[in-house]
């Protein structure tokens, strides 16, 4: 699956999956720095269009959040399919130890991917909180349901 920035998200290898998500979360990791360097303080407010700057930052942040959410959910769906297939094969061959091990491995990977959705929620909430603290006077984002 292609992720933002031309990075390919590998759903088979959980370590690589996490590494790509880490790269995709760069905008959120650097939100404070981005706000400090682009949104002016009161004394410099006449030199930069803070409304436009905040709007652009908000749009790129939301785009990154949606891209990561899609990527995670795609991998969850893909891994769920693999787990379902392995379960079906296990019902036909209950004594196959290799199959049982593979199923457990995929189930663990699925749980880890699902937990990434929780991590994503925390990361998004933190970024939006910081954004709102610095940009609330300059830009009000549209309401989302």
mmCIF file of N, CA and C in Angstrom:
data_model
loop_
_atom_site.group_PDB
_atom_site.id
_atom_site.type_symbol
_atom_site.label_atom_id
_atom_site.label_comp_id
_atom_site.label_asym_id
_atom_site.label_seq_id
_atom_site.Cartn_x
_atom_site.Cartn_y
_atom_site.Cartn_z
ATOM 1 N N UNK A 1 0.846 -1.174 0.000
ATOM 2 C CA UNK A 1 0.000 0.000 0.000
ATOM 3 C C UNK A 1 0.883 1.226 0.000
ATOM 4 N N UNK A 2 0.585 2.183 -0.809
ATOM 5 C CA UNK A 2 1.376 3.404 -0.868
ATOM 6 C C UNK A 2 0.911 4.354 0.223
ATOM 7 N N UNK A 3 1.860 4.895 0.942
ATOM 8 C CA UNK A 3 1.560 5.861 1.981
ATOM 9 C C UNK A 3 1.996 7.237 1.487
ATOM 10 N N UNK A 4 1.784 8.250 2.298
ATOM 11 C CA UNK A 4 2.155 9.590 1.869
ATOM 12 C C UNK A 4 3.667 9.699 1.724
ATOM 13 N N UNK A 5 4.093 10.618 0.897
ATOM 14 C CA UNK A 5 5.519 10.828 0.706
ATOM 15 C C UNK A 5 6.185 9.754 -0.127
ATOM 16 N N UNK A 6 5.408 8.937 -0.846
ATOM 17 C CA UNK A 6 5.980 7.929 -1.706
ATOM 18 C C UNK A 6 6.481 6.707 -0.960
ATOM 19 N N UNK A 7 6.198 6.624 0.329
ATOM 20 C CA UNK A 7 6.630 5.487 1.128
ATOM 21 C C UNK A 7 5.625 4.358 0.955
ATOM 22 N N UNK A 8 6.122 3.120 0.860
ATOM 23 C CA UNK A 8 5.227 1.978 0.716
ATOM 24 C C UNK A 8 5.025 1.328 2.068
ATOM 25 N N UNK A 9 3.765 1.136 2.432
ATOM 26 C CA UNK A 9 3.442 0.526 3.714
ATOM 27 C C UNK A 9 3.365 -0.978 3.536
ATOM 28 N N UNK A 10 4.197 -1.684 4.299
ATOM 29 C CA UNK A 10 4.264 -3.133 4.220
ATOM 30 C C UNK A 10 3.430 -3.714 5.354
ATOM 31 N N UNK A 11 2.309 -4.337 5.017
ATOM 32 C CA UNK A 11 1.415 -4.889 6.023
ATOM 33 C C UNK A 11 1.894 -6.246 6.541
ATOM 34 N N UNK A 12 2.769 -6.903 5.834
ATOM 35 C CA UNK A 12 3.227 -8.227 6.254
ATOM 36 C C UNK A 12 4.217 -8.148 7.424
ATOM 37 N N UNK A 13 5.087 -7.164 7.389
ATOM 38 C CA UNK A 13 6.139 -7.021 8.397
ATOM 39 C C UNK A 13 5.754 -5.904 9.358
ATOM 40 N N UNK A 14 5.395 -6.277 10.609
ATOM 41 C CA UNK A 14 4.905 -5.282 11.550
ATOM 42 C C UNK A 14 5.967 -4.245 11.911
ATOM 43 N N UNK A 15 7.219 -4.641 12.014
ATOM 44 C CA UNK A 15 8.288 -3.692 12.336
ATOM 45 C C UNK A 15 8.405 -2.626 11.240
ATOM 46 N N UNK A 16 8.322 -3.050 9.983
ATOM 47 C CA UNK A 16 8.365 -2.090 8.870
ATOM 48 C C UNK A 16 7.107 -1.222 8.852
ATOM 49 N N UNK A 17 5.971 -1.825 9.166
ATOM 50 C CA UNK A 17 4.699 -1.108 9.267
ATOM 51 C C UNK A 17 4.847 0.042 10.277
ATOM 52 N N UNK A 18 5.411 -0.262 11.440
ATOM 53 C CA UNK A 18 5.609 0.761 12.470
ATOM 54 C C UNK A 18 6.614 1.819 12.019
ATOM 55 N N UNK A 19 7.659 1.404 11.332
ATOM 56 C CA UNK A 19 8.675 2.342 10.865
ATOM 57 C C UNK A 19 8.078 3.342 9.872
ATOM 58 N N UNK A 20 7.258 2.853 8.958
ATOM 59 C CA UNK A 20 6.627 3.736 7.978
ATOM 60 C C UNK A 20 5.661 4.686 8.684
ATOM 61 N N UNK A 21 4.908 4.190 9.662
ATOM 62 C CA UNK A 21 4.009 5.067 10.414
ATOM 63 C C UNK A 21 4.798 6.152 11.147
ATOM 64 N N UNK A 22 5.950 5.776 11.670
ATOM 65 C CA UNK A 22 6.806 6.750 12.363
ATOM 66 C C UNK A 22 7.199 7.882 11.406
ATOM 67 N N UNK A 23 7.574 7.525 10.199
ATOM 68 C CA UNK A 23 7.929 8.524 9.183
ATOM 69 C C UNK A 23 6.704 9.369 8.828
ATOM 70 N N UNK A 24 5.553 8.714 8.716
ATOM 71 C CA UNK A 24 4.323 9.429 8.368
ATOM 72 C C UNK A 24 3.873 10.376 9.493
ATOM 73 N N UNK A 25 4.322 10.126 10.713
ATOM 74 C CA UNK A 25 3.933 10.965 11.859
ATOM 75 C C UNK A 25 4.868 12.144 12.067
ATOM 76 N N UNK A 26 5.782 12.368 11.168
ATOM 77 C CA UNK A 26 6.758 13.452 11.304
ATOM 78 C C UNK A 26 6.079 14.803 11.492
ATOM 79 N N UNK A 27 5.031 15.081 10.737
ATOM 80 C CA UNK A 27 4.349 16.376 10.857
ATOM 81 C C UNK A 27 3.819 16.580 12.275
ATOM 82 N N UNK A 28 3.318 15.516 12.892
ATOM 83 C CA UNK A 28 2.793 15.630 14.243
ATOM 84 C C UNK A 28 3.920 15.770 15.268
ATOM 85 N N UNK A 29 5.025 15.096 15.015
ATOM 86 C CA UNK A 29 6.164 15.193 15.927
ATOM 87 C C UNK A 29 6.767 16.595 15.927
ATOM 88 N N UNK A 30 6.632 17.276 14.820
ATOM 89 C CA UNK A 30 7.263 18.596 14.680
ATOM 90 C C UNK A 30 6.259 19.742 14.684
ATOM 91 N N UNK A 31 5.057 19.491 15.162
ATOM 92 C CA UNK A 31 4.008 20.513 15.122
ATOM 93 C C UNK A 31 4.392 21.751 15.931
ATOM 94 N N UNK A 32 4.966 21.576 17.108
ATOM 95 C CA UNK A 32 5.336 22.721 17.948
ATOM 96 C C UNK A 32 6.381 23.576 17.234
ATOM 97 N N UNK A 33 7.380 22.920 16.667
ATOM 98 C CA UNK A 33 8.414 23.654 15.929
ATOM 99 C C UNK A 33 7.808 24.387 14.738
ATOM 100 N N UNK A 34 6.940 23.704 14.005
ATOM 101 C CA UNK A 34 6.317 24.331 12.835
ATOM 102 C C UNK A 34 5.500 25.556 13.249
ATOM 103 N N UNK A 35 4.767 25.441 14.331
ATOM 104 C CA UNK A 35 3.971 26.580 14.800
ATOM 105 C C UNK A 35 4.871 27.719 15.282
ATOM 106 N N UNK A 36 5.928 27.396 15.992
ATOM 107 C CA UNK A 36 6.826 28.433 16.504
ATOM 108 C C UNK A 36 7.541 29.178 15.388
ATOM 109 N N UNK A 37 7.839 28.490 14.303
ATOM 110 C CA UNK A 37 8.591 29.141 13.221
ATOM 111 C C UNK A 37 7.702 29.789 12.165
ATOM 112 N N UNK A 38 6.416 29.440 12.120
ATOM 113 C CA UNK A 38 5.563 30.000 11.068
ATOM 114 C C UNK A 38 4.470 30.930 11.575
ATOM 115 N N UNK A 39 3.993 30.716 12.792
ATOM 116 C CA UNK A 39 2.930 31.576 13.322
ATOM 117 C C UNK A 39 3.580 32.668 14.164
ATOM 118 N N UNK A 40 3.363 33.913 13.791
ATOM 119 C CA UNK A 40 4.041 35.009 14.482
ATOM 120 C C UNK A 40 3.468 35.283 15.874
ATOM 121 N N UNK A 41 4.323 35.842 16.713
ATOM 122 C CA UNK A 41 3.848 36.341 18.000
ATOM 123 C C UNK A 41 3.163 37.678 17.737
ATOM 124 N N UNK A 42 2.566 38.256 18.747
ATOM 125 C CA UNK A 42 1.824 39.512 18.585
ATOM 126 C C UNK A 42 2.705 40.613 18.013
ATOM 127 N N UNK A 43 3.957 40.697 18.453
ATOM 128 C CA UNK A 43 4.844 41.772 17.994
ATOM 129 C C UNK A 43 5.216 41.661 16.515
ATOM 130 N N UNK A 44 5.138 40.463 15.939
ATOM 131 C CA UNK A 44 5.480 40.273 14.528
ATOM 132 C C UNK A 44 4.261 39.965 13.663
ATOM 133 N N UNK A 45 3.082 40.137 14.204
ATOM 134 C CA UNK A 45 1.871 39.702 13.506
ATOM 135 C C UNK A 45 1.625 40.414 12.181
ATOM 136 N N UNK A 46 2.179 41.603 11.974
ATOM 137 C CA UNK A 46 1.960 42.321 10.726
ATOM 138 C C UNK A 46 2.802 41.819 9.574
ATOM 139 N N UNK A 47 3.842 41.058 9.860
ATOM 140 C CA UNK A 47 4.781 40.634 8.812
ATOM 141 C C UNK A 47 4.395 39.334 8.115
ATOM 142 N N UNK A 48 3.532 38.529 8.733
ATOM 143 C CA UNK A 48 3.170 37.226 8.183
ATOM 144 C C UNK A 48 1.651 37.080 8.222
ATOM 145 N N UNK A 49 1.105 36.448 7.189
ATOM 146 C CA UNK A 49 -0.339 36.181 7.177
ATOM 147 C C UNK A 49 -0.599 34.917 8.004
ATOM 148 N N UNK A 50 -0.860 35.117 9.287
ATOM 149 C CA UNK A 50 -1.035 33.993 10.215
ATOM 150 C C UNK A 50 -2.254 33.151 9.857
ATOM 151 N N UNK A 51 -3.294 33.765 9.353
ATOM 152 C CA UNK A 51 -4.506 33.016 8.991
ATOM 153 C C UNK A 51 -4.190 32.000 7.903
ATOM 154 N N UNK A 52 -3.515 32.447 6.859
ATOM 155 C CA UNK A 52 -3.171 31.559 5.754
ATOM 156 C C UNK A 52 -2.180 30.485 6.208
ATOM 157 N N UNK A 53 -1.211 30.867 7.020
ATOM 158 C CA UNK A 53 -0.212 29.920 7.522
ATOM 159 C C UNK A 53 -0.883 28.836 8.358
ATOM 160 N N UNK A 54 -1.770 29.234 9.264
ATOM 161 C CA UNK A 54 -2.473 28.268 10.115
ATOM 162 C C UNK A 54 -3.377 27.361 9.272
ATOM 163 N N UNK A 55 -4.032 27.945 8.288
ATOM 164 C CA UNK A 55 -4.919 27.152 7.424
ATOM 165 C C UNK A 55 -4.118 26.086 6.669
ATOM 166 N N UNK A 56 -2.979 26.475 6.099
ATOM 167 C CA UNK A 56 -2.144 25.525 5.362
ATOM 168 C C UNK A 56 -1.610 24.427 6.278
ATOM 169 N N UNK A 57 -1.184 24.810 7.471
ATOM 170 C CA UNK A 57 -0.675 23.829 8.428
ATOM 171 C C UNK A 57 -1.792 22.863 8.838
ATOM 172 N N UNK A 58 -2.969 23.399 9.080
ATOM 173 C CA UNK A 58 -4.112 22.563 9.466
ATOM 174 C C UNK A 58 -4.447 21.566 8.354
ATOM 175 N N UNK A 59 -4.501 22.060 7.111
ATOM 176 C CA UNK A 59 -4.850 21.192 5.980
ATOM 177 C C UNK A 59 -3.814 20.077 5.794
ATOM 178 N N UNK A 60 -2.533 20.407 5.926
ATOM 179 C CA UNK A 60 -1.513 19.358 5.762
ATOM 180 C C UNK A 60 -1.561 18.379 6.929
ATOM 181 N N UNK A 61 -1.883 18.859 8.129
ATOM 182 C CA UNK A 61 -1.988 17.983 9.289
ATOM 183 C C UNK A 61 -3.178 17.024 9.133
ATOM 184 N N UNK A 62 -4.320 17.540 8.710
ATOM 185 C CA UNK A 62 -5.510 16.701 8.518
ATOM 186 C C UNK A 62 -5.270 15.683 7.403
ATOM 187 N N UNK A 63 -4.616 16.108 6.338
ATOM 188 C CA UNK A 63 -4.297 15.192 5.238
ATOM 189 C C UNK A 63 -3.402 14.052 5.729
ATOM 190 N N UNK A 64 -2.422 14.378 6.561
ATOM 191 C CA UNK A 64 -1.529 13.356 7.116
ATOM 192 C C UNK A 64 -2.307 12.405 8.025
ATOM 193 N N UNK A 65 -3.206 12.945 8.843
ATOM 194 C CA UNK A 65 -4.017 12.108 9.738
ATOM 195 C C UNK A 65 -4.884 11.141 8.936
ATOM 196 N N UNK A 66 -5.516 11.650 7.893
ATOM 197 C CA UNK A 66 -6.393 10.798 7.067
ATOM 198 C C UNK A 66 -5.589 9.739 6.326
ATOM 199 N N UNK A 67 -4.432 10.115 5.846
ATOM 200 C CA UNK A 67 -3.576 9.175 5.120
ATOM 201 C C UNK A 67 -3.134 8.029 6.033
ATOM 202 N N UNK A 68 -2.714 8.358 7.238
ATOM 203 C CA UNK A 68 -2.304 7.320 8.188
ATOM 204 C C UNK A 68 -3.480 6.446 8.591
ATOM 205 N N UNK A 69 -4.630 7.061 8.815
ATOM 206 C CA UNK A 69 -5.820 6.297 9.200
ATOM 207 C C UNK A 69 -6.189 5.285 8.107
ATOM 208 N N UNK A 70 -6.166 5.745 6.852
ATOM 209 C CA UNK A 70 -6.456 4.843 5.719
ATOM 210 C C UNK A 70 -5.436 3.710 5.656
ATOM 211 N N UNK A 71 -4.167 4.054 5.830
ATOM 212 C CA UNK A 71 -3.101 3.049 5.746
ATOM 213 C C UNK A 71 -3.257 1.995 6.833
ATOM 214 N N UNK A 72 -3.513 2.435 8.058
ATOM 215 C CA UNK A 72 -3.676 1.495 9.173
ATOM 216 C C UNK A 72 -4.892 0.604 8.941
ATOM 217 N N UNK A 73 -5.996 1.202 8.544
ATOM 218 C CA UNK A 73 -7.230 0.427 8.339
ATOM 219 C C UNK A 73 -7.093 -0.543 7.171
ATOM 220 N N UNK A 74 -6.345 -0.166 6.154
ATOM 221 C CA UNK A 74 -6.105 -1.072 5.030
ATOM 222 C C UNK A 74 -5.308 -2.287 5.491
ATOM 223 N N UNK A 75 -4.274 -2.050 6.288
ATOM 224 C CA UNK A 75 -3.468 -3.170 6.794
ATOM 225 C C UNK A 75 -4.272 -4.045 7.751
ATOM 226 N N UNK A 76 -5.130 -3.429 8.562
ATOM 227 C CA UNK A 76 -5.984 -4.212 9.461
ATOM 228 C C UNK A 76 -6.909 -5.106 8.644
ATOM 229 N N UNK A 77 -7.507 -4.550 7.605
ATOM 230 C CA UNK A 77 -8.406 -5.342 6.747
ATOM 231 C C UNK A 77 -7.651 -6.478 6.065
ATOM 232 N N UNK A 78 -6.463 -6.174 5.568
ATOM 233 C CA UNK A 78 -5.650 -7.187 4.886
ATOM 234 C C UNK A 78 -5.264 -8.303 5.859
ATOM 235 N N UNK A 79 -4.815 -7.942 7.050
ATOM 236 C CA UNK A 79 -4.402 -8.937 8.042
ATOM 237 C C UNK A 79 -5.601 -9.723 8.553
ATOM 238 N N UNK A 80 -6.746 -9.072 8.695
ATOM 239 C CA UNK A 80 -7.977 -9.770 9.099
ATOM 240 C C UNK A 80 -8.342 -10.835 8.080
ATOM 241 N N UNK A 81 -8.179 -10.513 6.816
ATOM 242 C CA UNK A 81 -8.435 -11.489 5.759
ATOM 243 C C UNK A 81 -7.520 -12.698 5.867
ATOM 244 N N UNK A 82 -6.244 -12.435 6.155
ATOM 245 C CA UNK A 82 -5.274 -13.529 6.315
ATOM 246 C C UNK A 82 -5.661 -14.387 7.523
ATOM 247 N N UNK A 83 -6.041 -13.747 8.633
ATOM 248 C CA UNK A 83 -6.447 -14.476 9.844
ATOM 249 C C UNK A 83 -7.675 -15.332 9.547
ATOM 250 N N UNK A 84 -8.650 -14.771 8.849
ATOM 251 C CA UNK A 84 -9.859 -15.524 8.489
ATOM 252 C C UNK A 84 -9.544 -16.734 7.633
ATOM 253 N N UNK A 85 -8.654 -16.536 6.680
ATOM 254 C CA UNK A 85 -8.242 -17.629 5.796
ATOM 255 C C UNK A 85 -7.529 -18.729 6.588
ATOM 256 N N UNK A 86 -6.638 -18.317 7.494
ATOM 257 C CA UNK A 86 -5.908 -19.293 8.311
ATOM 258 C C UNK A 86 -6.842 -20.044 9.258
ATOM 259 N N UNK A 87 -7.834 -19.349 9.801
ATOM 260 C CA UNK A 87 -8.820 -20.014 10.668
ATOM 261 C C UNK A 87 -9.586 -21.084 9.903
ATOM 262 N N UNK A 88 -9.947 -20.718 8.683
ATOM 263 C CA UNK A 88 -10.683 -21.660 7.836
ATOM 264 C C UNK A 88 -9.824 -22.888 7.541
ATOM 265 N N UNK A 89 -8.556 -22.645 7.225
ATOM 266 C CA UNK A 89 -7.648 -23.768 6.952
ATOM 267 C C UNK A 89 -7.425 -24.617 8.202
ATOM 268 N N UNK A 90 -7.410 -23.964 9.373
ATOM 269 C CA UNK A 90 -7.188 -24.704 10.619
ATOM 270 C C UNK A 90 -8.363 -25.632 10.931
ATOM 271 N N UNK A 91 -9.594 -25.221 10.597
ATOM 272 C CA UNK A 91 -10.754 -26.082 10.856
ATOM 273 C C UNK A 91 -10.672 -27.365 10.040
ATOM 274 N N UNK A 92 -10.022 -27.304 8.902
ATOM 275 C CA UNK A 92 -9.877 -28.485 8.044
ATOM 276 C C UNK A 92 -8.677 -29.338 8.449
ATOM 277 N N UNK A 93 -7.700 -28.707 9.117
ATOM 278 C CA UNK A 93 -6.465 -29.406 9.480
ATOM 279 C C UNK A 93 -6.045 -28.971 10.886
ATOM 280 N N UNK A 94 -6.772 -29.454 11.911
ATOM 281 C CA UNK A 94 -6.569 -29.005 13.290
ATOM 282 C C UNK A 94 -5.251 -29.455 13.903
ATOM 283 N N UNK A 95 -4.607 -30.435 13.337
ATOM 284 C CA UNK A 95 -3.363 -30.967 13.910
ATOM 285 C C UNK A 95 -2.107 -30.305 13.341
ATOM 286 N N UNK A 96 -2.241 -29.474 12.345
ATOM 287 C CA UNK A 96 -1.103 -28.840 11.685
ATOM 288 C C UNK A 96 -0.512 -27.751 12.590
ATOM 289 N N UNK A 97 0.613 -28.066 13.237
ATOM 290 C CA UNK A 97 1.251 -27.158 14.182
ATOM 291 C C UNK A 97 1.765 -25.880 13.507
ATOM 292 N N UNK A 98 2.309 -26.026 12.323
ATOM 293 C CA UNK A 98 2.827 -24.870 11.589
ATOM 294 C C UNK A 98 1.701 -23.885 11.291
ATOM 295 N N UNK A 99 0.559 -24.409 10.912
ATOM 296 C CA UNK A 99 -0.602 -23.581 10.615
ATOM 297 C C UNK A 99 -1.089 -22.857 11.874
ATOM 298 N N UNK A 100 -1.114 -23.559 12.991
ATOM 299 C CA UNK A 100 -1.553 -22.962 14.264
ATOM 300 C C UNK A 100 -0.598 -21.845 14.679
ATOM 301 N N UNK A 101 0.706 -22.062 14.531
ATOM 302 C CA UNK A 101 1.694 -21.034 14.863
ATOM 303 C C UNK A 101 1.541 -19.807 13.967
ATOM 304 N N UNK A 102 1.327 -20.062 12.690
ATOM 305 C CA UNK A 102 1.158 -18.969 11.746
ATOM 306 C C UNK A 102 -0.101 -18.167 12.080
ATOM 307 N N UNK A 103 -1.181 -18.866 12.448
ATOM 308 C CA UNK A 103 -2.422 -18.193 12.819
ATOM 309 C C UNK A 103 -2.200 -17.310 14.047
ATOM 310 N N UNK A 104 -1.538 -17.835 15.068
ATOM 311 C CA UNK A 104 -1.266 -17.044 16.283
ATOM 312 C C UNK A 104 -0.427 -15.814 15.958
ATOM 313 N N UNK A 105 0.559 -15.997 15.096
ATOM 314 C CA UNK A 105 1.426 -14.883 14.698
ATOM 315 C C UNK A 105 0.606 -13.783 14.017
ATOM 316 N N UNK A 106 -0.264 -14.188 13.102
ATOM 317 C CA UNK A 106 -1.103 -13.219 12.386
ATOM 318 C C UNK A 106 -2.111 -12.551 13.327
ATOM 319 N N UNK A 107 -2.648 -13.317 14.286
ATOM 320 C CA UNK A 107 -3.591 -12.741 15.251
ATOM 321 C C UNK A 107 -2.901 -11.697 16.124
ATOM 322 N N UNK A 108 -1.671 -11.985 16.528
ATOM 323 C CA UNK A 108 -0.895 -11.032 17.324
ATOM 324 C C UNK A 108 -0.628 -9.766 16.518
ATOM 325 N N UNK A 109 -0.240 -9.958 15.258
ATOM 326 C CA UNK A 109 0.027 -8.810 14.390
ATOM 327 C C UNK A 109 -1.239 -7.971 14.212
ATOM 328 N N UNK A 110 -2.377 -8.619 14.077
ATOM 329 C CA UNK A 110 -3.649 -7.914 13.924
ATOM 330 C C UNK A 110 -3.957 -7.072 15.171
ATOM 331 N N UNK A 111 -3.742 -7.646 16.346
ATOM 332 C CA UNK A 111 -3.976 -6.904 17.591
ATOM 333 C C UNK A 111 -3.047 -5.698 17.701
ATOM 334 N N UNK A 112 -1.793 -5.875 17.301
ATOM 335 C CA UNK A 112 -0.837 -4.768 17.337
ATOM 336 C C UNK A 112 -1.245 -3.659 16.369
ATOM 337 N N UNK A 113 -1.720 -4.048 15.202
ATOM 338 C CA UNK A 113 -2.176 -3.047 14.226
ATOM 339 C C UNK A 113 -3.402 -2.307 14.748
ATOM 340 N N UNK A 114 -4.304 -3.036 15.383
ATOM 341 C CA UNK A 114 -5.489 -2.395 15.950
ATOM 342 C C UNK A 114 -5.098 -1.423 17.060
ATOM 343 N N UNK A 115 -4.059 -1.762 17.812
ATOM 344 C CA UNK A 115 -3.613 -0.849 18.867
ATOM 345 C C UNK A 115 -2.994 0.418 18.266
ATOM 346 N N UNK A 116 -2.490 0.329 17.039
ATOM 347 C CA UNK A 116 -1.960 1.521 16.367
ATOM 348 C C UNK A 116 -3.062 2.557 16.120
ATOM 349 N N UNK A 117 -4.301 2.107 15.980
ATOM 350 C CA UNK A 117 -5.408 3.059 15.846
ATOM 351 C C UNK A 117 -5.547 3.896 17.117
ATOM 352 N N UNK A 118 -5.340 3.272 18.287
ATOM 353 C CA UNK A 118 -5.381 4.017 19.550
ATOM 354 C C UNK A 118 -4.228 5.005 19.643
ATOM 355 N N UNK A 119 -3.049 4.562 19.232
ATOM 356 C CA UNK A 119 -1.882 5.455 19.219
ATOM 357 C C UNK A 119 -2.162 6.635 18.294
ATOM 358 N N UNK A 120 -2.736 6.339 17.159
ATOM 359 C CA UNK A 120 -3.056 7.377 16.176
ATOM 360 C C UNK A 120 -4.020 8.411 16.764
ATOM 361 N N UNK A 121 -4.993 7.950 17.503
ATOM 362 C CA UNK A 121 -5.957 8.863 18.130
ATOM 363 C C UNK A 121 -5.259 9.801 19.116
ATOM 364 N N UNK A 122 -4.344 9.267 19.913
ATOM 365 C CA UNK A 122 -3.604 10.084 20.881
ATOM 366 C C UNK A 122 -2.723 11.108 20.157
ATOM 367 N N UNK A 123 -2.016 10.666 19.119
ATOM 368 C CA UNK A 123 -1.147 11.556 18.344
ATOM 369 C C UNK A 123 -1.967 12.678 17.708
ATOM 370 N N UNK A 124 -3.093 12.323 17.110
ATOM 371 C CA UNK A 124 -3.947 13.324 16.459
ATOM 372 C C UNK A 124 -4.500 14.322 17.465
ATOM 373 N N UNK A 125 -4.970 13.828 18.606
ATOM 374 C CA UNK A 125 -5.521 14.718 19.637
ATOM 375 C C UNK A 125 -4.466 15.697 20.141
ATOM 376 N N UNK A 126 -3.262 15.192 20.360
ATOM 377 C CA UNK A 126 -2.181 16.051 20.846
ATOM 378 C C UNK A 126 -1.861 17.141 19.822
ATOM 379 N N UNK A 127 -1.756 16.756 18.561
ATOM 380 C CA UNK A 127 -1.432 17.723 17.511
ATOM 381 C C UNK A 127 -2.514 18.784 17.380
ATOM 382 N N UNK A 128 -3.767 18.351 17.402
ATOM 383 C CA UNK A 128 -4.865 19.313 17.280
ATOM 384 C C UNK A 128 -4.928 20.252 18.486
ATOM 385 N N UNK A 129 -4.610 19.741 19.657
ATOM 386 C CA UNK A 129 -4.597 20.576 20.865
ATOM 387 C C UNK A 129 -3.539 21.662 20.748
ATOM 388 N N UNK A 130 -2.324 21.264 20.352
ATOM 389 C CA UNK A 130 -1.238 22.230 20.184
ATOM 390 C C UNK A 130 -1.590 23.235 19.090
ATOM 391 N N UNK A 131 -2.143 22.739 17.997
ATOM 392 C CA UNK A 131 -2.542 23.614 16.896
ATOM 393 C C UNK A 131 -3.554 24.651 17.376
ATOM 394 N N UNK A 132 -4.584 24.185 18.098
ATOM 395 C CA UNK A 132 -5.630 25.099 18.575
ATOM 396 C C UNK A 132 -5.095 26.126 19.563
ATOM 397 N N UNK A 133 -4.120 25.738 20.378
ATOM 398 C CA UNK A 133 -3.532 26.685 21.326
ATOM 399 C C UNK A 133 -2.846 27.844 20.614
ATOM 400 N N UNK A 134 -2.164 27.553 19.511
ATOM 401 C CA UNK A 134 -1.413 28.596 18.814
ATOM 402 C C UNK A 134 -2.194 29.302 17.706
ATOM 403 N N UNK A 135 -3.137 28.618 17.101
ATOM 404 C CA UNK A 135 -3.803 29.182 15.918
ATOM 405 C C UNK A 135 -5.258 29.597 16.149
ATOM 406 N N UNK A 136 -5.782 29.401 17.318
ATOM 407 C CA UNK A 136 -7.221 29.671 17.512
ATOM 408 C C UNK A 136 -7.613 31.112 17.211
ATOM 409 N N UNK A 137 -6.713 32.078 17.419
ATOM 410 C CA UNK A 137 -7.050 33.472 17.123
ATOM 411 C C UNK A 137 -6.961 33.768 15.627
ATOM 412 N N UNK A 138 -6.145 32.986 14.917
ATOM 413 C CA UNK A 138 -5.900 33.258 13.503
ATOM 414 C C UNK A 138 -6.784 32.450 12.558
ATOM 415 N N UNK A 139 -7.113 31.213 12.948
ATOM 416 C CA UNK A 139 -7.844 30.318 12.025
ATOM 417 C C UNK A 139 -8.696 29.358 12.828
ATOM 418 N N UNK A 140 -9.962 29.254 12.429
ATOM 419 C CA UNK A 140 -10.864 28.292 13.046
ATOM 420 C C UNK A 140 -11.155 27.206 12.024
ATOM 421 N N UNK A 141 -10.702 25.958 12.304
ATOM 422 C CA UNK A 141 -10.935 24.875 11.353
ATOM 423 C C UNK A 141 -12.417 24.560 11.222
ATOM 424 N N UNK A 142 -12.825 24.029 10.072
ATOM 425 C CA UNK A 142 -14.229 23.645 9.907
ATOM 426 C C UNK A 142 -14.592 22.528 10.878
ATOM 427 N N UNK A 143 -15.836 22.512 11.308
ATOM 428 C CA UNK A 143 -16.298 21.477 12.236
ATOM 429 C C UNK A 143 -16.373 20.151 11.511
ATOM 430 N N UNK A 144 -15.900 19.086 12.197
ATOM 431 C CA UNK A 144 -15.937 17.740 11.632
ATOM 432 C C UNK A 144 -16.880 16.903 12.482
ATOM 433 N N UNK A 145 -17.667 16.052 11.829
ATOM 434 C CA UNK A 145 -18.621 15.219 12.575
ATOM 435 C C UNK A 145 -17.935 14.066 13.221
#
